[in-house]
Coordinates of C-alpha atoms in Angstrom, one line a residue:
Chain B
X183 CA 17.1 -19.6 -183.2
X184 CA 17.9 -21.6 -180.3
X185 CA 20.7 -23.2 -182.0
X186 CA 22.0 -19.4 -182.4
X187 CA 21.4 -19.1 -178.6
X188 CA 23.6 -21.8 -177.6
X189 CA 26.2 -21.3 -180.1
X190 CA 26.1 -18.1 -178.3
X191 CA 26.7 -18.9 -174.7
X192 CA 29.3 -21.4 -175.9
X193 CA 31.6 -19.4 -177.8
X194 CA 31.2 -16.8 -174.5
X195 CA 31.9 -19.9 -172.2
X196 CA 35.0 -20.4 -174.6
X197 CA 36.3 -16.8 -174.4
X198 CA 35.7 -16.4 -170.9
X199 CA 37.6 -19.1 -170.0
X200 CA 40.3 -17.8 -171.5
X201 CA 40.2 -14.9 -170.3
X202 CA 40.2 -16.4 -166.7
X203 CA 42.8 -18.7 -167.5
X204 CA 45.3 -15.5 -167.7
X205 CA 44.3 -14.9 -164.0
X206 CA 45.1 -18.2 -162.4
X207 CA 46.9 -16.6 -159.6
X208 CA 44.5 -14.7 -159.1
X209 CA 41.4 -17.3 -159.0
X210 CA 43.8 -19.6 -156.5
X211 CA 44.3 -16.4 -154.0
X212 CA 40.7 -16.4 -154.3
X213 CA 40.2 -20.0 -153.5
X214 CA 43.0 -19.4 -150.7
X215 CA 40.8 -16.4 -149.2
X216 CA 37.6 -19.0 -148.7
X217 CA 39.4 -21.1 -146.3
X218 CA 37.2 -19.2 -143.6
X219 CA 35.0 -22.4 -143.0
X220 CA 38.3 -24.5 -141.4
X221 CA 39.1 -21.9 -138.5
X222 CA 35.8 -22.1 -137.6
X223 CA 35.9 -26.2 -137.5
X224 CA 38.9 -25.8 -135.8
X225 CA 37.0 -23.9 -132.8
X226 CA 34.4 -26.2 -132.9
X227 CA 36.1 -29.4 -132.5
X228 CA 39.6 -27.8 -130.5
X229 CA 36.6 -26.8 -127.8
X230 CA 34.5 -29.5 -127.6
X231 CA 31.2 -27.6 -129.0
X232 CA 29.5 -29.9 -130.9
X233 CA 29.0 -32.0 -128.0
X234 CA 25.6 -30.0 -127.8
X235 CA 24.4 -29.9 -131.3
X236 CA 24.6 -33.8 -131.8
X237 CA 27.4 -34.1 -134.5
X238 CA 30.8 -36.0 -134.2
X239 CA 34.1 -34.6 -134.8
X240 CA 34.3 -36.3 -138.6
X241 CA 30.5 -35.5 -139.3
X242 CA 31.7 -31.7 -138.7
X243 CA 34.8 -31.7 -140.5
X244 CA 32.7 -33.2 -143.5
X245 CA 30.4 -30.4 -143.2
X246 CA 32.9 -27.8 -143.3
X247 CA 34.8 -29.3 -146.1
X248 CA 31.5 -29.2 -148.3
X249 CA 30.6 -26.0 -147.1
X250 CA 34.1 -25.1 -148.3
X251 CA 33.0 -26.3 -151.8
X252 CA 29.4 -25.3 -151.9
X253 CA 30.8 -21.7 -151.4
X254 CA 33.3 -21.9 -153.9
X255 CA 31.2 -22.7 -156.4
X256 CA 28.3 -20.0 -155.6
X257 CA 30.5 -17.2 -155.0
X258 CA 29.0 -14.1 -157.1
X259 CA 30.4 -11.0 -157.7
X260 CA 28.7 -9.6 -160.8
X261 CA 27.8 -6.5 -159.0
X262 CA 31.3 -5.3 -158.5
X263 CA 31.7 -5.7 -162.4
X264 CA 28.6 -4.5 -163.3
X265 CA 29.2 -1.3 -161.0
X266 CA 32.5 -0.6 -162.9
X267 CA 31.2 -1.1 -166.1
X268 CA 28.4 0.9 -165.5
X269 CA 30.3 3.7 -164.3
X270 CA 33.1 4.1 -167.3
X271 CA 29.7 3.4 -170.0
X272 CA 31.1 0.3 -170.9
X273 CA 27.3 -1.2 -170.2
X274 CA 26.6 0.9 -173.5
X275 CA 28.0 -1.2 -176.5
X276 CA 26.9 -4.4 -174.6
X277 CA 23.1 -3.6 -174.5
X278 CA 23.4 -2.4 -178.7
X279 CA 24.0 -6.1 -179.0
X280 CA 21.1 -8.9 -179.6
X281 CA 22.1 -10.7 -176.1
X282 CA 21.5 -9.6 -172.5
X283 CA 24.7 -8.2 -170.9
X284 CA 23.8 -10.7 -167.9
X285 CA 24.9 -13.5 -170.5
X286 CA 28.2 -12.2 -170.4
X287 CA 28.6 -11.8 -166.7
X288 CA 26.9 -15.4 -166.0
X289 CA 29.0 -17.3 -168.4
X290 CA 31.9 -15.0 -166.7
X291 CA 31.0 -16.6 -163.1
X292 CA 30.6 -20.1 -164.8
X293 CA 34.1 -19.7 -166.5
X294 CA 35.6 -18.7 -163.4
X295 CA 34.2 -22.0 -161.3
X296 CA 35.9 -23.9 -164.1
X297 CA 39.3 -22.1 -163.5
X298 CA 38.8 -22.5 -159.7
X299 CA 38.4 -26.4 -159.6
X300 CA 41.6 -27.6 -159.3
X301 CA 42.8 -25.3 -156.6
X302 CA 39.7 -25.9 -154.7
X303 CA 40.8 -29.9 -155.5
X304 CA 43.6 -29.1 -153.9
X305 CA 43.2 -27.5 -150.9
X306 CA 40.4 -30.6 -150.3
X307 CA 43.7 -32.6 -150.7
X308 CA 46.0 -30.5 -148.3
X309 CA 42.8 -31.1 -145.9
X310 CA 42.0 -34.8 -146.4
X311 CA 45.8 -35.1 -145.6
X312 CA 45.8 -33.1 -142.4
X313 CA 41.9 -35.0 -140.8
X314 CA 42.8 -38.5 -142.8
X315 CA 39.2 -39.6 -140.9
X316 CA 37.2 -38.0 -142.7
X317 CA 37.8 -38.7 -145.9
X318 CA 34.3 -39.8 -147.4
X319 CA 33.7 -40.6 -150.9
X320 CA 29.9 -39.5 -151.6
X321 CA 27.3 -41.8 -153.5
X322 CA 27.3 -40.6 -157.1
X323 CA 23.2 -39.7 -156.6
X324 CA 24.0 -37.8 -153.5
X325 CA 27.2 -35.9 -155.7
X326 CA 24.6 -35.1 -158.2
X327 CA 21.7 -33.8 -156.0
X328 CA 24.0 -31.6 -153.5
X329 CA 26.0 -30.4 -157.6
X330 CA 22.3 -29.3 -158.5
X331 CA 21.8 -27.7 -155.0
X332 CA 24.6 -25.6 -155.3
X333 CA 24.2 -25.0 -158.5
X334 CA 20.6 -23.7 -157.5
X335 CA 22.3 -22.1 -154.8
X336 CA 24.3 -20.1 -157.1
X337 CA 21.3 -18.9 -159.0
X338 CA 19.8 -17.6 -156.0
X339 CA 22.6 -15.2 -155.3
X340 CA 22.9 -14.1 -159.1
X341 CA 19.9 -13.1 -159.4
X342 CA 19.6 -11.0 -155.7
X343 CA 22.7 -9.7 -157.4
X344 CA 21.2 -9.1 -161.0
X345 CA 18.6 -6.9 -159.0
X346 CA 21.2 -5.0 -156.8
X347 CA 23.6 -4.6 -159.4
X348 CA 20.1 -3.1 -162.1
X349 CA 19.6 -0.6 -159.3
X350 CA 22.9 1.5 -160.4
X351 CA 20.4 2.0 -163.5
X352 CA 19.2 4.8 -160.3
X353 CA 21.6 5.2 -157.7
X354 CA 25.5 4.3 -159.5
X355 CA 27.0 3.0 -156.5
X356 CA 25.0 -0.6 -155.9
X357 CA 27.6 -2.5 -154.4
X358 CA 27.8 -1.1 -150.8
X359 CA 24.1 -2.6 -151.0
X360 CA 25.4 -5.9 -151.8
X361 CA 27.7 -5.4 -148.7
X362 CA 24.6 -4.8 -146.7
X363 CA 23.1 -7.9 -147.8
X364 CA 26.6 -10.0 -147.2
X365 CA 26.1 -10.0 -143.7
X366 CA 23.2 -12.0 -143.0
X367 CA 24.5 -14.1 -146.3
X368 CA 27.8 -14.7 -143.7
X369 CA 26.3 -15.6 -140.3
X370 CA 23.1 -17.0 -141.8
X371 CA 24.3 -19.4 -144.6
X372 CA 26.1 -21.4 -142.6
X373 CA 29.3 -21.0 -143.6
X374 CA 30.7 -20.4 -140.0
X375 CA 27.9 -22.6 -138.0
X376 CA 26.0 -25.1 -138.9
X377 CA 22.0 -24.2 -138.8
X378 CA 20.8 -26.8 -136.6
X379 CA 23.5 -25.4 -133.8
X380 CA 21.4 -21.8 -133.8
X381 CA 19.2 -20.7 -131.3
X382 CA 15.6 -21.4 -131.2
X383 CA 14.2 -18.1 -131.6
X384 CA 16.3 -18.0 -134.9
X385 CA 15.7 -21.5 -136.2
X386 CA 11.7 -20.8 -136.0
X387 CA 12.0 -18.3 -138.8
X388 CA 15.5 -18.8 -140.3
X389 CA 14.2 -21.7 -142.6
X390 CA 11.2 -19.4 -144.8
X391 CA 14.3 -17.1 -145.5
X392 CA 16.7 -18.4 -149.2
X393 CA 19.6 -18.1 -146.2
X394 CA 20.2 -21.7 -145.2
X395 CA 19.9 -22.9 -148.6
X396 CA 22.9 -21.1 -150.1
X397 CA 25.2 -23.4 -147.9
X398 CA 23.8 -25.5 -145.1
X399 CA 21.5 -27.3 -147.4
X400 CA 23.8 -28.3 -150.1
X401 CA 26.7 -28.7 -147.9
X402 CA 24.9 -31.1 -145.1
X403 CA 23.8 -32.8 -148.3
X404 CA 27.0 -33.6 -149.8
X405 CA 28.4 -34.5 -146.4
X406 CA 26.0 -37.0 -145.8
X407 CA 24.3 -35.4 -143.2
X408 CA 20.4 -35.9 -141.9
X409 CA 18.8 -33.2 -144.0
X410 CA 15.3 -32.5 -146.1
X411 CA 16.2 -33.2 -149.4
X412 CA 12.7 -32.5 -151.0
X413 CA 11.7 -29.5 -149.3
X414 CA 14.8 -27.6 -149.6
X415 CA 14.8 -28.4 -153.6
X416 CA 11.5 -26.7 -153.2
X417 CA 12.7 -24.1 -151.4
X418 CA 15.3 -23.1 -153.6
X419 CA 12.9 -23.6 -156.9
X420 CA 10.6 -21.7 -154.8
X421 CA 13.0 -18.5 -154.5
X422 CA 14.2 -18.9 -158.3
X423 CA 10.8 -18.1 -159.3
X424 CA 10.3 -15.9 -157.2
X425 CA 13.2 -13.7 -158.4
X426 CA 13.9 -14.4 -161.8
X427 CA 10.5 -12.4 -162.9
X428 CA 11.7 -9.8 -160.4
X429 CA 14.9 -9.0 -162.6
X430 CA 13.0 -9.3 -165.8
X431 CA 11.1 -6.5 -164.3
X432 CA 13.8 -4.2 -162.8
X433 CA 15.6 -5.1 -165.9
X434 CA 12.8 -3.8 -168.1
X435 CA 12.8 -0.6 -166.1
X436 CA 16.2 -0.2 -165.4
X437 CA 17.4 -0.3 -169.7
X438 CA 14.3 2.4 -169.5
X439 CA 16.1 4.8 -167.0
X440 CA 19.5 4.0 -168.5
X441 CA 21.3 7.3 -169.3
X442 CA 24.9 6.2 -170.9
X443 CA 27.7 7.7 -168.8
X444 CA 31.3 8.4 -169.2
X445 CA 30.9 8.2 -173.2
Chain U
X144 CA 60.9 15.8 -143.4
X145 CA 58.8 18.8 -143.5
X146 CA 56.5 18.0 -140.6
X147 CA 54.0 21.1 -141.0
X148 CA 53.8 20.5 -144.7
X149 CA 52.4 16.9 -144.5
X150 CA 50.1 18.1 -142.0
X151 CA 48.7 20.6 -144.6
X152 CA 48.8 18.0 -146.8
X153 CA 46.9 15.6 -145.0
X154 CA 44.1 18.2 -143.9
X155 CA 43.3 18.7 -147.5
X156 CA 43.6 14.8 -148.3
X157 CA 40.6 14.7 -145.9
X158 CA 38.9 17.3 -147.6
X159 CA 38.8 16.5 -151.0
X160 CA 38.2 12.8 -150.2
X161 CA 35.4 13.5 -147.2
X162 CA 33.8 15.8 -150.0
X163 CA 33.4 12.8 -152.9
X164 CA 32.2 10.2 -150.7
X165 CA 29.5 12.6 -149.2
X166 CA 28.3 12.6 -153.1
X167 CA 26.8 9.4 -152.5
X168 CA 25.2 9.9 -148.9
X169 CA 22.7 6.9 -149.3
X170 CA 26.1 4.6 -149.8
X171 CA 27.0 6.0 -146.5
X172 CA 23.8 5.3 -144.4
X173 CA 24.2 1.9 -146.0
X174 CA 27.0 1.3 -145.1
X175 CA 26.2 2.7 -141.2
X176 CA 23.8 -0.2 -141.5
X177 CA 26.3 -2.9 -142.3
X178 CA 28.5 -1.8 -139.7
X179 CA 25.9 -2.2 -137.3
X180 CA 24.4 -5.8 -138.7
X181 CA 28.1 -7.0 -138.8
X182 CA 28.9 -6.3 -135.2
X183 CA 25.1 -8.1 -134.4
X184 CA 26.1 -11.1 -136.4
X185 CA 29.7 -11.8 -134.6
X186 CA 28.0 -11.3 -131.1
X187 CA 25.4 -13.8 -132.2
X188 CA 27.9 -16.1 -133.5
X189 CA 30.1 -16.0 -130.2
X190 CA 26.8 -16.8 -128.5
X191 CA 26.2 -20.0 -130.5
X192 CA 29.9 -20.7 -129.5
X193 CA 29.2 -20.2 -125.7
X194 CA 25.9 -21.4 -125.6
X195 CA 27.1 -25.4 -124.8
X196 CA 30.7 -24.0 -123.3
X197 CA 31.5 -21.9 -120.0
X198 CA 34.7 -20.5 -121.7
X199 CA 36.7 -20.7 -124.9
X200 CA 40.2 -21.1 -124.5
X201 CA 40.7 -19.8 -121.5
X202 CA 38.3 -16.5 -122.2
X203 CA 34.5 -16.2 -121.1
X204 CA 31.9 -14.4 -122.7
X205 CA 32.3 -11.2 -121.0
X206 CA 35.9 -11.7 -121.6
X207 CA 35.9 -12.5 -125.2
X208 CA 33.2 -9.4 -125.7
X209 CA 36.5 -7.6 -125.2
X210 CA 38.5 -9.1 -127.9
X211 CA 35.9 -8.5 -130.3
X212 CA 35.3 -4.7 -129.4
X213 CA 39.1 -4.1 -130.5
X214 CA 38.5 -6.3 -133.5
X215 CA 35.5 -4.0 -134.7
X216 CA 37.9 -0.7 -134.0
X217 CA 40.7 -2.4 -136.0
X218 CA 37.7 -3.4 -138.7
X219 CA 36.7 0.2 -138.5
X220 CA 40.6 1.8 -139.0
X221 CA 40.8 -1.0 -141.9
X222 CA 37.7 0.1 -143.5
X223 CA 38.2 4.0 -143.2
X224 CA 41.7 4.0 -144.2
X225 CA 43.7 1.0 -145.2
X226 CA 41.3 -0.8 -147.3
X227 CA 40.6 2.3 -149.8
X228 CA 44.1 3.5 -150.3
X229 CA 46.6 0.3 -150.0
X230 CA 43.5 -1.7 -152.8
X231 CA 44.6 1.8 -155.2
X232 CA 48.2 0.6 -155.7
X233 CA 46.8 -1.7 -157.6
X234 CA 45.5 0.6 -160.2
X235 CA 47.7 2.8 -160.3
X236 CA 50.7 -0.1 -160.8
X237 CA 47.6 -1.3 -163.5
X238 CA 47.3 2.0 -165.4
X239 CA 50.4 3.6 -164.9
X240 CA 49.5 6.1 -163.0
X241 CA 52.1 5.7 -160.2
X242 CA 54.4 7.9 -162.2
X243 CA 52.6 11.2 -161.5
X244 CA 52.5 9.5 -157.5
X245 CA 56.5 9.4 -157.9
X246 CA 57.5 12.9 -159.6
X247 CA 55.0 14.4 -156.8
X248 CA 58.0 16.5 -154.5
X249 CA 56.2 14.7 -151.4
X250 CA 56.4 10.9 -149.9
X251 CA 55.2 8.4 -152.2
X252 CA 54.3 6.2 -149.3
X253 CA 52.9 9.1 -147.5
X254 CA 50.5 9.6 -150.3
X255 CA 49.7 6.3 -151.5
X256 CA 48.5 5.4 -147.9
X257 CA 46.6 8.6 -146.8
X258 CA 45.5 9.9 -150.0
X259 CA 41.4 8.6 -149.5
X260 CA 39.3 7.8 -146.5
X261 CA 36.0 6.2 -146.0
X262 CA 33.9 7.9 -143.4
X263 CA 31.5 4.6 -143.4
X264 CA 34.6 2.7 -141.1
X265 CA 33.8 5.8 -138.6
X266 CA 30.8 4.2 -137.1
X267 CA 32.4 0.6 -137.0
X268 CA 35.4 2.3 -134.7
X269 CA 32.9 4.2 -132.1
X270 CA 30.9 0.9 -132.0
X271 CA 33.8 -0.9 -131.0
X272 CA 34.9 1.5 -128.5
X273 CA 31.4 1.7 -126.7
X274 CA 31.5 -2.3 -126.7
X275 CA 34.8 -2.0 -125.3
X276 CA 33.0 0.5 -122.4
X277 CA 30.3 -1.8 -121.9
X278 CA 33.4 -4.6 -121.3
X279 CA 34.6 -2.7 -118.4
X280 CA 31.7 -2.1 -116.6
X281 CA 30.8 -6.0 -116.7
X282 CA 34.3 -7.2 -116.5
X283 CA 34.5 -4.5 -113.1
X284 CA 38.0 -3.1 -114.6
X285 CA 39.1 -0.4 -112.8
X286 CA 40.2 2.4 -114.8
X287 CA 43.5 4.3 -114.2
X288 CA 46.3 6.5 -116.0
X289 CA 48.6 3.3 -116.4
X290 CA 45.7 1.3 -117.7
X291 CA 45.0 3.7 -120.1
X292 CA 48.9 4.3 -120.9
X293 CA 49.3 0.6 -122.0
X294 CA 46.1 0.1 -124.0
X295 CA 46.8 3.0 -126.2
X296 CA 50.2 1.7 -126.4
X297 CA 49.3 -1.5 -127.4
X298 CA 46.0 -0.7 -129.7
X299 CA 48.5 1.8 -131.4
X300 CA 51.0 -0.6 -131.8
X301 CA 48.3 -3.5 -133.6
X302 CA 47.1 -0.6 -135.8
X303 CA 51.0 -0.2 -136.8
X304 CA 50.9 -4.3 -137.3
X305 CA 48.0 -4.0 -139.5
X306 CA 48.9 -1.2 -141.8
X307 CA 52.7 -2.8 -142.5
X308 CA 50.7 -6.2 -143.3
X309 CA 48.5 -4.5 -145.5
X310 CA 51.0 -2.3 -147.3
X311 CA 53.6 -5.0 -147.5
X312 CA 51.3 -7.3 -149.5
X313 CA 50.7 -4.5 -151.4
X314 CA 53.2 -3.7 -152.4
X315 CA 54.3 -7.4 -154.3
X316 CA 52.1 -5.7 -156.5
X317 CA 54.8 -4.0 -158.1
X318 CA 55.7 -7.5 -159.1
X319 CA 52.9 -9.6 -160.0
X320 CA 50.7 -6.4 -161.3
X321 CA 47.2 -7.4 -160.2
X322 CA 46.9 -8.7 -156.6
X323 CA 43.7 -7.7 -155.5
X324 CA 42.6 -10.8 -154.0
X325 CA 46.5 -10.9 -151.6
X326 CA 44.3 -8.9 -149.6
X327 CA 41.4 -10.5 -149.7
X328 CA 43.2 -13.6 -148.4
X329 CA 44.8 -11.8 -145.9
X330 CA 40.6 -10.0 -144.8
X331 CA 40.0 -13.6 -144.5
X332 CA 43.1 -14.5 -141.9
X333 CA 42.6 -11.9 -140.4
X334 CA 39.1 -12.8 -139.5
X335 CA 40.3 -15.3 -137.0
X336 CA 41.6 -12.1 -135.1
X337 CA 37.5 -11.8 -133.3
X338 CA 38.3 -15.0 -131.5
X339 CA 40.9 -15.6 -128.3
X340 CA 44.0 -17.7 -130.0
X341 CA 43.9 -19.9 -127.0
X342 CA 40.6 -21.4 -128.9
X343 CA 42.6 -22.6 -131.5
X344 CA 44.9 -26.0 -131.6
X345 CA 48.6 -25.6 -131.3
X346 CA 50.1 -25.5 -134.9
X347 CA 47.3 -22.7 -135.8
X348 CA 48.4 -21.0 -133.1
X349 CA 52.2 -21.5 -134.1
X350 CA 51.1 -20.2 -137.0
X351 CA 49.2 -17.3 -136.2
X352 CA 51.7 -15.7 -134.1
X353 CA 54.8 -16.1 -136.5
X354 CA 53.8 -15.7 -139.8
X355 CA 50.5 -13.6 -139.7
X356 CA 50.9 -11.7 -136.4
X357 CA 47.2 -12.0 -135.1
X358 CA 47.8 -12.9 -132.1
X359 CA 49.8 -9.6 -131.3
X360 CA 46.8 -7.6 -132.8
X361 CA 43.9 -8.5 -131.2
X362 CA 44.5 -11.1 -128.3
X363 CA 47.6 -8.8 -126.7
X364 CA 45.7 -5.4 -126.6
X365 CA 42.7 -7.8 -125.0
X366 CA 44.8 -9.1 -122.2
X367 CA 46.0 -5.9 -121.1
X368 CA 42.3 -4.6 -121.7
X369 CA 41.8 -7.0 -118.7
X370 CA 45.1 -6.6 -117.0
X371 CA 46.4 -10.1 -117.7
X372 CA 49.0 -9.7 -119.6
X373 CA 52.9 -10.2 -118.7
X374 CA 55.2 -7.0 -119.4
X375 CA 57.5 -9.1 -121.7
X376 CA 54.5 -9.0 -123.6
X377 CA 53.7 -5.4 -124.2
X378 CA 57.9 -5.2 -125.1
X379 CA 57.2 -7.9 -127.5
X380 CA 54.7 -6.2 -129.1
X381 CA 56.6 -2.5 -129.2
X382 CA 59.3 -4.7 -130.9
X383 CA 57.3 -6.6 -133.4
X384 CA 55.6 -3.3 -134.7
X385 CA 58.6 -1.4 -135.1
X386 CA 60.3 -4.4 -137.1
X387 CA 57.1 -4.8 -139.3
X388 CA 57.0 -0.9 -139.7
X389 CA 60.5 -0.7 -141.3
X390 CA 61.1 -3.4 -142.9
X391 CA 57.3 -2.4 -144.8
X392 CA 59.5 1.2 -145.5
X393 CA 62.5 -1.0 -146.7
X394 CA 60.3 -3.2 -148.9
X395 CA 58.6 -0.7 -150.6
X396 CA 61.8 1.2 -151.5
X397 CA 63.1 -1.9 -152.6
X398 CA 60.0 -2.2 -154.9
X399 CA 60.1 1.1 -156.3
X400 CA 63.7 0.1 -157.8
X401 CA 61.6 -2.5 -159.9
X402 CA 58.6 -0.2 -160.9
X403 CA 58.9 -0.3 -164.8
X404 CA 56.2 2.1 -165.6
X405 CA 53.0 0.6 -167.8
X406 CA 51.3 1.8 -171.0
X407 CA 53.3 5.0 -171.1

């Protein structure tokens, strides 16, 4: 039975990456559209602000490169798909057969990552050759750990997006709540500042929230940074437990409410 | 050109297109939300920036307050009309359905950019224009017809900027059929626009002002906003809009030649 499973997943790894393969250009605008992380480095260091936070010029760059990466390879977007397919029906023939339709869309996201690599290779190249200092070669435990973390840290955000994307089951239109929740994903993560450089008032609660372990965590950790290795693995365990029952559940009663449309 | 026609036209554009997206209210309030939350998250992220520095480029706080107030009206504009029309090229170059735009007896371009609107960028463009209030009465501006005269002129001409960059990428679509992530990359250049390009080293700058023109959309308006900037610049900008506006006419003309219709 499990031997069927995997056979499974790897035949939809296969055809998935195939699929994504026909949209290179695609996947490398993508990669092109997360280069967000480098303005913001370039403010930091181009005005001198990370004289107050502690962290050199190359410590920073590092950061931003790996936040660069950790966010390339925990993008998510399976509520936009799930959203369309939900609203032409085509969610119908997918639950008749004997696999979760979240199989489909996971081995989607994993297929893409695959396809994105080299570009996001690249644009690490274009980078290393523009700051030569701070090129860093990571030990291979530390390459592991901060892989795992941001594998975790994808996870996380499929499953807030499993959830969000089960509630068109009610309302049809899920994503704008996905846009809603983007926000504090953006300023929180750190994707455009580095955690430690918040305000009190924010770092006394921000660390109980999954935020800084979509980025900050695995990025400081893959940069070499002073970080927390153990308690942010059990943070992010901690909030994968916490959600996956929750989709079981909404998943349960969303297939209940499911009325097929548009077929 | 048929002016009272289009005007017609375009009142029952916003009709039919107000009256779908009220279908889903609760996307709306949601979306009221976000607006809100993003405009939080910037001003809390240009604190962390001034929190260890007196000024940023040249700008202070109070100053750079400005620059992001336009930014949230040019998000807003985006959001309510760019962003839901100029992302529909795509399907209809996808499906096919770009023929029934083309044999319609009324401007393709016309239609293809003003066809649907987003009421949810309506909140995000009065936010910006009460920060931009709340800017004058701290920054002490004083308020007078010329003042007025120029920052229309210049917010006008950025929104003109915008809409060419937006329709010129596209329009490759014609070409390379699906492009929906062009303008995604161009969301995230773009996103530089909420800071003053004086915070930024020289080549970015270099290459923010020639290739993607964001220093002529947020950072000019800004300086006249605070009555700094030169008169060549105002010109400059009249001059840069006007080129970006035809040559996006030109290019999408140009494009049409190539259209070979799909899965008809």
């Amino acid at each position: 039975m499990s031997n069927l499973n995997r056979n499974k997943l790897i035949t939809l790894l296969k055809v998935q990456y195939s699929n994504m393969l026909e949209y290179r250009v695609e996947i490398a605008l993508w990669a092109i559209s997360g280069i967000i992380p480098f303005f913001m480095l370039n403010i930091w260091t181009n005005n001198n602000l990370n004289e107050s936070i502690n962290m050199s010029n190359i410590m920073l760059s590092r950061y931003f490169l790996s936040a660069f990466f950790v966010r390339q390879f925990s993008v998510v977007w399976v509520v936009f798909t799930f959203e369309e397919d939900a609203l032409l029906g085509k969610i119908s023939p997918y639950l008749i057969q004997p696999l979760n339709p979240f199989f489909r869309y996971f081995a989607q996201h994993i297929a893409e990552q695959i396809t994105r690599l080299p570009f996001a290779i690249i644009i690490a190249i274009i980078f290393f050759l523009v700051n030569p200092e701070s090129i860093w070669i990571p030990s291979l435990s530390i390459f592991l750990l901060s892989s795992i973390s941001t594998f975790f840290s994808f996870l996380i955000q499929f499953l807030i997006q499993s959830i969000i994307s089960c509630l068109c089951f009610w309302t049809e239109k899920a994503s704008s709540i996905e846009r809603l929740l983007f926000i504090p994903t953006l300023f929180l993560s750190g994707l455009l500042a580095p955690v430690i450089s918040f305000p009190d008032y924010v770092k006394s609660w921000i660390y109980i929230t999954p935020f800084p372990y979509l980025i900050d965590f695995p990025a400081n950790l893959l940069a070499g940074n002073m970080t927390n290795v153990i308690s942010g693995f059990i943070m992010q365990i901690f909030w994968i437990l916490i959600l996956f029952p929750l989709f079981k559940r909404i998943w349960f009663l969303g297939t209940k409410k499911y009325t097929a449309m548009g077929s | 050109m048929n002016f009272k026609k289009y005007i017609k036209i375009y009142s029952l554009f916003l009709y039919t297109s107000l009256a779908s997206e009220l279908e889903y209210k609760a996307n709306v309030i949601i979306d009221f939300i976000t607006a809100i939350l993003s405009l939080i998250g910037s001003i809390f992220l240009l604190s962390i920036f001034f929190k260890s520095s007196e000024s940023i480029g040249g700008w202070s706080f109070e100053q750079a307050l400005i620059i992001q107030g336009i930014y949230t009206i040019l998000n807003g504009i985006t959001n309510t009309w760019l962003n839901p029309n100029l992302t529909e090229i795509v399907k209809h170059i996808r499906e096919g359905t770009l023929d029934f735009v083309l044999i319609k007896p009324i401007d393709s371009q016309f239609y293809i950019s003003l066809k649907k609107i987003a009421p949810s960028g309506f909140l995000e463009i009065i936010l910006g224009f009460c920060l931009l209030c709340y800017c004058v009465v701290i920054n002490q501006i004083n308020i007078n017809f010329e003042f007025f005269l120029l920052c229309f002129t210049t917010l006008f001409c950025s929104i003109v900027i915008l809409y060419s960059l937006w329709f010129l990428i596209s329009t490759t679509t014609i070409w390379f059929v699906k492009t929906w992530n062009a303008t995604e990359v161009l969301r995230s250049f773009l996103y530089i626009g909420r800071f003053p390009l004086n915070s930024f080293s020289f080549s970015l700058r270099i290459f923010f002002s020639i290739f993607i023109p964001i220093a002529f959309i947020t950072t000019i308006p800004s300086e006249v906003f605070l009555g700094l900037a030169e008169i060549w610049e105002i010109f400059l900008e009249i001059i840069v809009s006007s080129i970006f506006l035809i040559f996006s006419r030109r290019f999408w003309l140009f494009a049409l030649k190539y259209y070979t219709s799909a899965s008809s």
